[in-house]
Amino acid sequence: AQTVTQSQPEMSVQEAETVTLSCTYDTSESDYYLFWYKQPPSRQMILVIRQEAYKQQNATENRFSVNFQKAAKSFSLKISDSQLGDAAMYFCAYRSVANFGNEKLTFGTGTRLTIIP
Amino acid sequence: EAGVAQSPRYKIIEKRQSVAFWCNPISGHATLYWYQQILGQGPKLLIQFQNNGVVDDSQLPKDRFSAERLKGVDSTLKIQPAKLEDSAVYLCASSIDRNTEAFFGQGTRLTVV
């Protein structure tokens, strides 16, 4: 079974600065997807960024980028120019490439990000 | 495009009572998921539907939890009887198919007292 570990329960960053959230995972599969989700107080999980394991290029979405190290099974999220609206819980998640019945997301325990004005 | 709708937003019940949650996925989404998120943890899959068939219910406590997805659209999740440890947020998500992004609803926060 796959596991996802987020070792930073809480992080804080000054507004406009850069912060990196860590995630490691364990799997025996060679092809899979990795995600970062944001969960604000409204509780709705919002997809921030997605990485396909077979792609060597790190995914980027505006101010959000990842550092995907497949051999090290590491998948960190970098948020540049942090904004007050970035404050939320961030969850790292793993998903197998869809074999029927194996598409569930496996989540880490989350990192609470606080933005300091 | 309307998102995933869930109701109610909040529910408080006494232990041993029953409760039901409702989810309306995004139109046209064939895959529907129910996740349980206990405070301080990441969401855990309870059940996955593909249209109206169950794909994965391996982590659903079947002695007290049940779920159905009639006509491959709306879904209900029921707990009977509830236990204190069922206090959690129940999230519904849907996706067009098994390989695409899942969109989440705002969840139902259940408190069992």
Short mmCIF file of C-alpha atoms in Angstrom, two decimals:
data_model
loop_
_atom_site.label_atom_id
_atom_site.label_comp_id
_atom_site.label_asym_id
_atom_site.label_seq_id
_atom_site.Cartn_x
_atom_site.Cartn_y
_atom_site.Cartn_z
CA ALA A 1 0.00 0.00 0.00
CA GLN A 2 1.10 3.52 -0.71
CA THR A 3 1.81 6.00 2.08
CA VAL A 4 2.25 9.77 2.02
CA THR A 5 4.14 11.63 4.73
CA GLN A 6 4.09 15.33 5.47
CA SER A 7 6.54 16.02 8.26
CA GLN A 8 5.68 19.69 8.79
CA PRO A 9 2.39 20.05 10.71
CA GLU A 10 2.66 23.85 10.56
CA MET A 11 4.58 26.41 8.54
CA SER A 12 4.52 30.18 8.45
CA VAL A 13 5.87 32.70 5.98
CA GLN A 14 5.93 36.44 5.61
CA GLU A 15 3.68 37.86 2.94
CA ALA A 16 5.49 38.15 -0.43
CA GLU A 17 8.16 35.65 0.63
CA THR A 18 8.69 32.09 -0.60
CA VAL A 19 7.87 28.92 1.32
CA THR A 20 8.43 25.25 0.59
CA LEU A 21 6.20 22.46 1.91
CA SER A 22 7.66 18.95 2.05
CA CYS A 23 6.13 15.63 1.10
CA THR A 24 7.56 12.15 0.79
CA TYR A 25 5.79 9.01 -0.33
CA ASP A 26 6.35 5.31 -0.51
CA THR A 27 5.32 3.15 -3.45
CA SER A 28 6.49 0.22 -5.48
CA GLU A 29 4.75 1.48 -8.61
CA SER A 30 6.63 3.16 -11.44
CA ASP A 31 3.81 5.25 -12.81
CA TYR A 32 1.48 7.36 -10.71
CA TYR A 33 0.20 10.87 -10.08
CA LEU A 34 1.05 13.27 -7.28
CA PHE A 35 -1.06 16.22 -6.22
CA TRP A 36 -1.07 19.16 -3.87
CA TYR A 37 -4.50 20.18 -2.59
CA LYS A 38 -5.38 23.30 -0.62
CA GLN A 39 -8.13 23.18 2.01
CA PRO A 40 -9.24 26.58 3.31
CA PRO A 41 -11.61 26.94 6.30
CA SER A 42 -14.52 26.40 3.91
CA ARG A 43 -13.35 22.74 3.88
CA GLN A 44 -13.47 22.41 0.09
CA MET A 45 -10.38 20.65 -1.27
CA ILE A 46 -8.98 22.66 -4.17
CA LEU A 47 -6.40 21.21 -6.56
CA VAL A 48 -3.27 23.36 -6.62
CA ILE A 49 -0.94 21.38 -8.86
CA ARG A 50 -0.54 17.92 -10.37
CA GLN A 51 2.53 15.94 -11.42
CA GLU A 52 2.64 12.81 -13.55
CA ALA A 53 5.46 10.53 -12.50
CA TYR A 54 6.57 9.72 -16.03
CA LYS A 55 7.21 13.40 -16.73
CA GLN A 56 10.64 14.58 -15.67
CA GLN A 57 9.74 18.25 -15.94
CA ASN A 58 8.49 19.78 -12.72
CA ALA A 59 4.95 21.12 -12.88
CA THR A 60 4.28 24.82 -12.40
CA GLU A 61 1.06 26.79 -11.98
CA ASN A 62 1.64 30.53 -11.70
CA ARG A 63 3.18 31.09 -8.23
CA PHE A 64 3.12 27.39 -7.39
CA SER A 65 5.78 24.94 -8.47
CA VAL A 66 6.96 21.52 -7.39
CA ASN A 67 10.31 19.82 -6.96
CA PHE A 68 9.68 16.21 -7.95
CA GLN A 69 12.52 13.82 -7.10
CA LYS A 70 11.31 10.40 -8.24
CA ALA A 71 14.29 8.41 -7.01
CA ALA A 72 14.07 10.02 -3.59
CA LYS A 73 10.25 9.76 -3.60
CA SER A 74 10.01 13.41 -2.70
CA PHE A 75 7.44 15.94 -3.90
CA SER A 76 7.74 19.42 -2.40
CA LEU A 77 5.58 22.45 -3.13
CA LYS A 78 7.08 25.92 -3.48
CA ILE A 79 4.85 28.94 -3.14
CA SER A 80 6.42 32.15 -4.39
CA ASP A 81 5.27 35.68 -3.52
CA SER A 82 3.02 34.33 -0.74
CA GLN A 83 -0.35 36.03 -0.41
CA LEU A 84 -2.80 36.20 2.46
CA GLY A 85 -5.21 34.06 0.46
CA ASP A 86 -2.68 31.23 0.44
CA ALA A 87 -3.32 30.57 4.13
CA ALA A 88 -4.85 27.09 4.39
CA MET A 89 -4.15 23.42 5.05
CA TYR A 90 -2.12 21.88 2.25
CA PHE A 91 -2.36 18.17 1.54
CA CYS A 92 -0.03 16.09 -0.57
CA ALA A 93 -1.76 13.17 -2.29
CA TYR A 94 -0.85 10.11 -4.35
CA ARG A 95 -2.89 8.26 -6.92
CA SER A 96 -2.09 5.18 -8.93
CA VAL A 97 -2.49 5.23 -12.67
CA ALA A 98 -6.02 4.01 -13.13
CA ASN A 99 -6.25 0.30 -12.88
CA PHE A 100 -9.88 -0.43 -12.34
CA GLY A 101 -10.64 0.00 -8.66
CA ASN A 102 -7.35 1.66 -7.76
CA GLU A 103 -7.96 5.32 -8.41
CA LYS A 104 -8.36 6.56 -4.88
CA LEU A 105 -6.30 9.44 -3.57
CA THR A 106 -4.04 8.66 -0.62
CA PHE A 107 -3.48 11.81 1.41
CA GLY A 108 -0.82 12.93 3.85
CA THR A 109 -1.75 14.46 7.19
CA GLY A 110 -1.44 18.02 5.95
CA THR A 111 0.57 21.16 6.64
CA ARG A 112 -1.12 24.25 8.03
CA LEU A 113 0.30 27.32 6.30
CA THR A 114 0.03 30.71 7.97
CA ILE A 115 0.81 33.92 6.12
CA ILE A 116 2.19 36.72 8.26
CA PRO A 117 1.20 40.20 7.01
CA GLU B 1 -20.26 25.10 -14.17
CA ALA B 2 -21.90 24.11 -10.89
CA GLY B 3 -19.65 22.34 -8.41
CA VAL B 4 -20.22 19.29 -6.25
CA ALA B 5 -23.13 19.98 -3.92
CA GLN B 6 -23.40 18.41 -0.48
CA SER B 7 -25.97 18.68 2.26
CA PRO B 8 -26.29 19.26 5.09
CA ARG B 9 -23.24 21.39 5.90
CA TYR B 10 -23.40 20.51 9.58
CA LYS B 11 -25.07 17.77 11.60
CA ILE B 12 -25.04 16.99 15.31
CA ILE B 13 -26.50 13.68 16.49
CA GLU B 14 -26.36 11.49 19.55
CA LYS B 15 -24.52 8.19 19.46
CA ARG B 16 -26.58 5.26 18.23
CA GLN B 17 -28.73 7.57 16.08
CA SER B 18 -28.71 7.37 12.30
CA VAL B 19 -27.73 10.05 9.81
CA ALA B 20 -27.64 10.48 6.05
CA PHE B 21 -25.60 12.73 3.81
CA TRP B 22 -26.42 13.68 0.25
CA CYS B 23 -24.14 14.48 -2.67
CA ASN B 24 -24.94 15.81 -6.14
CA PRO B 25 -21.87 15.51 -8.37
CA ILE B 26 -20.96 17.72 -11.29
CA SER B 27 -23.17 16.95 -14.27
CA GLY B 28 -21.69 14.28 -16.49
CA HIS B 29 -19.19 13.00 -13.94
CA ALA B 30 -19.22 9.22 -13.92
CA THR B 31 -16.95 8.67 -10.93
CA LEU B 32 -18.05 9.61 -7.42
CA TYR B 33 -16.08 9.31 -4.17
CA TRP B 34 -16.93 9.60 -0.48
CA TYR B 35 -14.05 10.47 1.83
CA GLN B 36 -13.94 10.67 5.63
CA GLN B 37 -11.68 13.33 7.14
CA ILE B 38 -11.11 13.03 10.87
CA LEU B 39 -9.80 16.16 12.58
CA GLY B 40 -6.04 16.49 12.11
CA GLN B 41 -5.85 13.86 9.39
CA GLY B 42 -6.02 13.71 5.64
CA PRO B 43 -9.15 12.42 3.93
CA LYS B 44 -9.56 8.65 3.66
CA LEU B 45 -11.60 7.01 0.92
CA LEU B 46 -14.75 5.25 2.10
CA ILE B 47 -16.29 4.27 -1.21
CA GLN B 48 -15.90 4.88 -4.94
CA PHE B 49 -18.64 4.56 -7.54
CA GLN B 50 -18.29 4.28 -11.29
CA ASN B 51 -21.73 5.28 -12.57
CA ASN B 52 -23.99 3.35 -10.20
CA GLY B 53 -21.60 0.48 -9.53
CA VAL B 54 -19.23 0.19 -6.57
CA VAL B 55 -15.56 0.15 -7.55
CA ASP B 56 -13.89 0.23 -4.13
CA ASP B 57 -15.50 -0.03 -0.70
CA SER B 58 -12.65 -1.79 1.05
CA GLN B 59 -12.41 0.85 3.80
CA LEU B 60 -16.14 1.28 4.38
CA PRO B 61 -17.24 -0.04 7.81
CA LYS B 62 -20.06 -2.06 6.33
CA ASP B 63 -21.61 -2.98 9.67
CA ARG B 64 -22.75 0.62 10.12
CA PHE B 65 -22.06 2.56 6.90
CA SER B 66 -23.92 2.19 3.63
CA ALA B 67 -23.93 4.17 0.41
CA GLU B 68 -25.83 4.13 -2.81
CA ARG B 69 -25.79 5.98 -6.08
CA LEU B 70 -29.12 5.67 -7.77
CA LYS B 71 -29.21 6.12 -11.53
CA GLY B 72 -25.52 6.97 -11.51
CA VAL B 73 -26.08 10.58 -10.40
CA ASP B 74 -26.82 11.59 -6.79
CA SER B 75 -25.44 9.62 -3.91
CA THR B 76 -26.32 9.16 -0.25
CA LEU B 77 -24.08 7.96 2.56
CA LYS B 78 -25.74 6.62 5.68
CA ILE B 79 -24.44 5.79 9.14
CA GLN B 80 -26.55 3.59 11.41
CA PRO B 81 -25.92 3.49 14.33
CA ALA B 82 -23.42 6.30 14.76
CA LYS B 83 -20.48 6.07 17.13
CA LEU B 84 -18.45 8.86 18.73
CA GLU B 85 -15.50 8.04 16.48
CA ASP B 86 -17.60 8.80 13.39
CA SER B 87 -17.25 12.52 14.16
CA ALA B 88 -15.55 13.86 11.06
CA VAL B 89 -15.99 15.81 7.85
CA TYR B 90 -17.50 13.73 5.05
CA LEU B 91 -16.34 14.90 1.64
CA CYS B 92 -17.89 13.98 -1.67
CA ALA B 93 -15.89 14.29 -4.88
CA SER B 94 -16.55 13.54 -8.53
CA SER B 95 -14.57 13.24 -11.73
CA ILE B 96 -15.40 12.81 -15.39
CA ASP B 97 -13.73 9.44 -15.42
CA ARG B 98 -11.16 7.45 -13.49
CA ASN B 99 -8.16 9.30 -14.92
CA THR B 100 -9.15 12.90 -14.51
CA GLU B 101 -9.06 15.41 -11.70
CA ALA B 102 -11.49 14.95 -8.82
CA PHE B 103 -13.53 17.98 -7.74
CA PHE B 104 -14.59 18.15 -4.10
CA GLY B 105 -17.66 19.48 -2.39
CA GLN B 106 -17.55 21.53 0.81
CA GLY B 107 -18.26 18.54 2.98
CA THR B 108 -20.58 17.77 5.86
CA ARG B 109 -19.21 18.18 9.36
CA LEU B 110 -20.70 15.48 11.58
CA THR B 111 -20.48 15.67 15.36
CA VAL B 112 -21.59 12.64 17.36
CA VAL B 113 -22.22 13.36 21.06
#
